[in-house]
Coordinates of C-alpha atoms in Angstrom, one line a residue:
X1 CA 6.0 10.0 -47.9
X2 CA 9.6 10.4 -48.8
X3 CA 10.9 8.7 -45.7
X4 CA 8.4 5.8 -46.1
X5 CA 9.6 5.3 -49.7
X6 CA 13.2 5.5 -48.7
X7 CA 12.7 2.8 -46.1
X8 CA 11.6 0.5 -48.9
X9 CA 14.7 1.1 -50.9
X10 CA 17.5 -1.2 -49.7
X11 CA 20.4 0.6 -51.4
X12 CA 23.0 -2.1 -50.3
X13 CA 20.8 -4.7 -51.9
X14 CA 20.3 -2.7 -55.1
X15 CA 24.0 -2.0 -55.4
X16 CA 24.6 -5.7 -55.7
X17 CA 23.6 -5.3 -59.3
X18 CA 26.6 -3.1 -60.0
X19 CA 28.9 -4.9 -62.4
X20 CA 26.2 -7.1 -63.8
X21 CA 26.5 -7.5 -67.6
X22 CA 24.4 -8.7 -70.4
X23 CA 24.8 -9.0 -74.2
X24 CA 22.4 -8.8 -77.1
X25 CA 22.8 -8.8 -80.9
X26 CA 20.8 -7.7 -83.9
X27 CA 21.1 -6.9 -87.6
X28 CA 20.7 -3.4 -89.0
X29 CA 18.0 -3.9 -91.7
X30 CA 17.0 -1.5 -94.5
X31 CA 13.4 -1.5 -93.3
X32 CA 14.5 -0.4 -89.8
X33 CA 16.6 2.4 -91.3
X34 CA 13.7 3.6 -93.5
X35 CA 11.3 3.6 -90.5
X36 CA 13.7 5.5 -88.3
X37 CA 14.6 8.0 -91.0
X38 CA 10.9 8.7 -91.5
X39 CA 10.4 9.2 -87.8
X40 CA 13.4 11.6 -87.5
X41 CA 12.1 13.8 -90.3
X42 CA 14.8 12.7 -92.7
X43 CA 14.7 11.7 -96.4
X44 CA 13.6 8.0 -96.4
X45 CA 15.3 7.0 -99.6
X46 CA 16.1 3.3 -100.4
X47 CA 18.8 2.3 -98.1
X48 CA 21.1 -0.4 -99.4
X49 CA 23.7 -2.7 -97.8
X50 CA 26.5 -0.6 -96.5
X51 CA 24.5 2.7 -96.2
X52 CA 24.9 4.5 -92.9
X53 CA 22.0 4.3 -90.5
X54 CA 20.9 7.2 -88.3
X55 CA 23.3 7.8 -85.4
X56 CA 21.0 6.5 -82.7
X57 CA 19.8 3.4 -84.5
X58 CA 21.1 1.3 -81.6
X59 CA 18.1 2.4 -79.5
X60 CA 15.9 0.5 -81.9
X61 CA 17.9 -2.7 -81.8
X62 CA 18.1 -5.9 -79.8
X63 CA 15.4 -4.7 -77.4
X64 CA 14.4 -7.1 -74.6
X65 CA 11.3 -9.1 -75.4
X66 CA 9.1 -10.4 -72.6
X67 CA 5.7 -12.3 -72.6
X68 CA 2.6 -10.3 -71.8
X69 CA 2.4 -12.1 -68.5
X70 CA 5.7 -10.4 -67.4
X71 CA 4.6 -6.8 -68.1
X72 CA 3.6 -4.5 -65.2
X73 CA 0.6 -2.1 -65.2
X74 CA 2.7 0.6 -66.9
X75 CA 3.6 -1.6 -69.8
X76 CA 7.2 -2.0 -68.7
X77 CA 8.6 -5.5 -67.8
X78 CA 8.3 -6.3 -64.1
X79 CA 11.2 -5.3 -62.0
X80 CA 14.3 -7.5 -61.7
X81 CA 16.5 -9.4 -64.2
X82 CA 19.4 -7.3 -65.6
X83 CA 18.2 -4.0 -64.0
X84 CA 18.0 -3.9 -60.2
X85 CA 14.4 -4.4 -58.8
X86 CA 13.9 -0.8 -57.7
X87 CA 10.5 -0.8 -55.9
X88 CA 9.3 2.5 -57.3
X89 CA 6.6 2.6 -59.9
X90 CA 7.8 5.3 -62.3
X91 CA 10.8 4.6 -64.6
X92 CA 12.1 7.1 -67.1
X93 CA 15.2 8.2 -68.9
X94 CA 17.1 11.0 -67.0
X95 CA 19.9 11.6 -69.5
X96 CA 23.2 10.2 -70.4
X97 CA 26.2 10.5 -72.6
X98 CA 27.0 9.2 -76.1
X99 CA 30.4 8.7 -77.8
X100 CA 30.3 8.1 -81.5
X101 CA 33.1 6.3 -83.4
X102 CA 31.5 5.2 -86.6
X103 CA 27.9 4.7 -88.0
X104 CA 26.0 1.5 -87.9
X105 CA 25.4 0.4 -91.5
X106 CA 22.7 -1.6 -93.3
X107 CA 23.6 -5.2 -93.1
X108 CA 25.7 -4.9 -89.9
X109 CA 25.6 -7.7 -87.4
X110 CA 25.9 -5.6 -84.2
X111 CA 26.4 -6.6 -80.6
X112 CA 25.6 -4.6 -77.5
X113 CA 27.4 -5.3 -74.2
X114 CA 25.7 -3.7 -71.2
X115 CA 27.0 -3.2 -67.7
X116 CA 25.4 -1.7 -64.5
X117 CA 27.9 0.9 -63.4
X118 CA 26.1 2.7 -60.5
X119 CA 23.0 2.8 -58.3
X120 CA 22.3 5.9 -56.2
X121 CA 19.4 7.4 -54.2
X122 CA 18.6 11.1 -54.0
X123 CA 15.8 13.2 -52.8
X124 CA 14.2 15.6 -55.3
X125 CA 11.2 17.9 -55.7
X126 CA 9.0 14.8 -56.4
X127 CA 10.3 12.7 -53.5
X128 CA 12.8 9.9 -53.4
X129 CA 14.6 9.2 -56.6
X130 CA 16.7 6.1 -57.5
X131 CA 19.2 6.5 -60.4
X132 CA 20.6 3.5 -62.2
X133 CA 23.5 4.1 -64.7
X134 CA 24.2 1.6 -67.4
X135 CA 27.1 1.5 -69.8
X136 CA 26.4 0.2 -73.3
X137 CA 29.1 -0.6 -75.9
X138 CA 27.9 -1.4 -79.4
X139 CA 30.3 -3.1 -81.8
X140 CA 30.2 -4.4 -85.4
X141 CA 32.7 -6.6 -87.3
X142 CA 34.6 -3.3 -88.0
X143 CA 35.0 -2.5 -84.3
X144 CA 33.4 -0.2 -81.8
X145 CA 30.5 1.9 -83.1
X146 CA 29.6 3.8 -80.0
X147 CA 29.8 3.9 -76.2
X148 CA 26.9 5.1 -74.1
X149 CA 26.1 5.9 -70.5
X150 CA 22.4 5.7 -69.9
X151 CA 20.9 7.2 -66.7
X152 CA 17.5 5.8 -65.6
X153 CA 15.5 7.4 -62.9
X154 CA 12.9 5.6 -60.7
X155 CA 10.5 7.6 -58.5
X156 CA 7.2 7.2 -56.6
X157 CA 3.9 7.8 -58.3
X158 CA 3.2 11.0 -56.3
X159 CA 2.3 14.0 -58.3
X160 CA 3.0 14.4 -62.0
X161 CA 4.4 17.9 -61.8
X162 CA 7.6 18.9 -60.0
X163 CA 7.0 21.1 -57.0
X164 CA 9.6 23.6 -58.2
X165 CA 9.0 26.1 -61.0
X166 CA 9.8 25.0 -64.6
X167 CA 13.2 26.0 -66.1
X168 CA 13.5 29.5 -67.4
X169 CA 13.1 30.1 -71.1
X170 CA 16.2 29.1 -73.1
X171 CA 18.3 31.7 -74.9
X172 CA 17.6 32.7 -78.5
X173 CA 19.0 29.9 -80.8
X174 CA 21.3 30.6 -83.7
X175 CA 20.1 27.3 -85.3
X176 CA 16.5 26.1 -84.9
X177 CA 14.0 23.6 -86.4
X178 CA 10.3 23.5 -85.4
X179 CA 8.3 20.3 -85.2
X180 CA 5.0 19.1 -83.9
X181 CA 4.7 16.5 -81.1
X182 CA 2.2 14.4 -82.9
X183 CA 0.7 11.2 -81.2
X184 CA 1.5 9.3 -84.4
X185 CA 5.2 10.3 -84.1
X186 CA 5.2 9.0 -80.5
X187 CA 3.5 5.7 -81.5
X188 CA 6.0 5.2 -84.4
X189 CA 9.0 5.6 -82.1
X190 CA 7.4 3.2 -79.5
X191 CA 7.0 0.7 -82.3
X192 CA 10.5 1.1 -83.6
X193 CA 12.0 0.6 -80.1
X194 CA 9.5 -2.1 -79.0
X195 CA 8.7 0.2 -76.1
X196 CA 5.5 -0.8 -74.3
X197 CA 5.6 2.0 -71.8
X198 CA 2.0 3.3 -71.8
X199 CA 2.8 6.9 -71.0
X200 CA 3.7 7.3 -74.7
X201 CA 0.5 6.0 -76.3
X202 CA -2.2 5.3 -73.8
X203 CA -3.9 8.7 -73.0
X204 CA -6.3 7.3 -70.5
X205 CA -3.5 5.7 -68.5
X206 CA -1.1 8.6 -68.6
X207 CA -3.8 11.2 -67.6
X208 CA -5.9 9.2 -65.2
X209 CA -3.3 6.9 -63.5
X210 CA -0.1 8.9 -63.7
X211 CA -1.7 12.3 -63.6
X212 CA 0.1 13.9 -66.6
X213 CA -1.8 16.3 -68.9
X214 CA -1.1 14.2 -72.0
X215 CA 1.1 11.7 -73.8
X216 CA 4.8 12.1 -73.0
X217 CA 7.5 12.5 -75.7
X218 CA 10.2 9.8 -75.4
X219 CA 13.5 10.9 -73.9
X220 CA 15.6 9.0 -76.4
X221 CA 13.6 10.5 -79.3
X222 CA 14.4 14.0 -78.1
X223 CA 18.0 13.0 -77.8
X224 CA 18.0 11.4 -81.2
X225 CA 16.6 14.6 -82.8
X226 CA 19.3 16.6 -81.1
X227 CA 22.1 14.3 -82.3
X228 CA 20.9 14.3 -85.9
X229 CA 20.5 18.1 -85.8
X230 CA 24.0 18.5 -84.5
X231 CA 25.4 16.2 -87.2
X232 CA 23.5 18.1 -89.9
X233 CA 25.0 21.4 -88.7
X234 CA 28.4 19.8 -89.0
X235 CA 28.0 18.4 -92.6
X236 CA 26.9 15.0 -91.4
X237 CA 29.7 14.5 -88.8
X238 CA 28.3 13.4 -85.4
X239 CA 29.7 14.7 -82.1
X240 CA 32.6 12.8 -80.7
X241 CA 30.7 13.1 -77.4
X242 CA 27.2 14.3 -76.5
X243 CA 26.1 14.7 -72.9
X244 CA 22.5 15.4 -72.1
X245 CA 19.8 15.4 -69.4
X246 CA 16.1 15.7 -69.3
X247 CA 14.7 18.8 -67.6
X248 CA 10.9 18.4 -67.7
X249 CA 8.4 16.3 -69.7
X250 CA 7.5 17.3 -73.3
X251 CA 3.9 16.5 -74.1
X252 CA 1.9 15.7 -77.2
X253 CA -0.1 18.1 -79.3
X254 CA 2.1 21.1 -79.5
X255 CA 5.0 22.6 -81.4
X256 CA 8.5 22.0 -80.1
X257 CA 11.9 23.1 -81.4
X258 CA 15.3 21.6 -81.8
X259 CA 17.9 24.3 -81.0
X260 CA 21.7 24.9 -81.1
X261 CA 24.1 27.6 -80.3
X262 CA 27.9 27.5 -81.0
X263 CA 30.1 27.6 -77.9
X264 CA 33.9 27.6 -77.7
X265 CA 34.0 23.8 -77.0
X266 CA 31.4 22.8 -79.5
X267 CA 27.7 23.3 -79.4
X268 CA 25.0 23.7 -76.8
X269 CA 21.8 22.0 -77.9
X270 CA 18.3 21.7 -76.5
X271 CA 14.7 20.8 -77.1
X272 CA 12.2 23.5 -76.1
X273 CA 8.4 23.3 -75.7
X274 CA 5.9 25.7 -77.3
X275 CA 6.5 28.1 -74.3
X276 CA 10.2 28.2 -75.0
X277 CA 11.1 26.3 -71.9
X278 CA 13.8 23.6 -72.4
X279 CA 12.8 20.0 -71.9
X280 CA 16.1 18.5 -72.7
X281 CA 19.6 20.1 -72.8
X282 CA 23.0 18.8 -73.8
X283 CA 26.4 19.7 -75.1
X284 CA 28.3 18.3 -78.0
X285 CA 32.0 18.3 -78.8
X286 CA 33.8 17.4 -82.0

């Protein structure tokens, strides 16, 4: 199966997308900030012009909008356009890196410039994997707000669970918050990010078509909770740099925890499921 899929992947063709760029702009509204604060378990308040937005507000802004006729069976736009047309059905966030310079603020007219930086093919426990890396730079009239490397992974439908055993339990955390992966939480974040990917809200689709045991927690929502937790532990100051990667899916309907330990270079942070196994892990430096 892996060899057959690999034959369909023309890496030379896909790598022609490297260097391709696109731009999008949006305005940070008070309503968006209220909705995101509520979804990230923060005090909602009454944000006013000039107030700081949550650190990962950019993931809710200037999202591509496609007509229904251009959506695939998974709810994602059909392949092609800015991203290379990888002929594998599953597309998910694999991880990335964030550099924060200053917060987006209510009323900001922001611009995101995106560039494809790499396309690679690897073989993993679930078969052939295609990784696409994208650099995003978000600016406001005050200058650069953040720089991001987003790693997207594509893979064949195959089986839902990796063939290898899950990661071992994480260490005991010095700092910890416990939350519940509620379907309403997942729906809210899908709405805030205009994300039509059905694995996050359509239980019949995710269980019967993709073979997962339940709705899947968004990768960026996990990363957003980690970033906000890290900033809270530092008196509101975000990391200068946060690097992270997804380890395994986090599913609906159970408790999960946001965790942190101090290390010499900053903090080690992770999300753990109810069994204590990490689902996303990252490091932050200040």
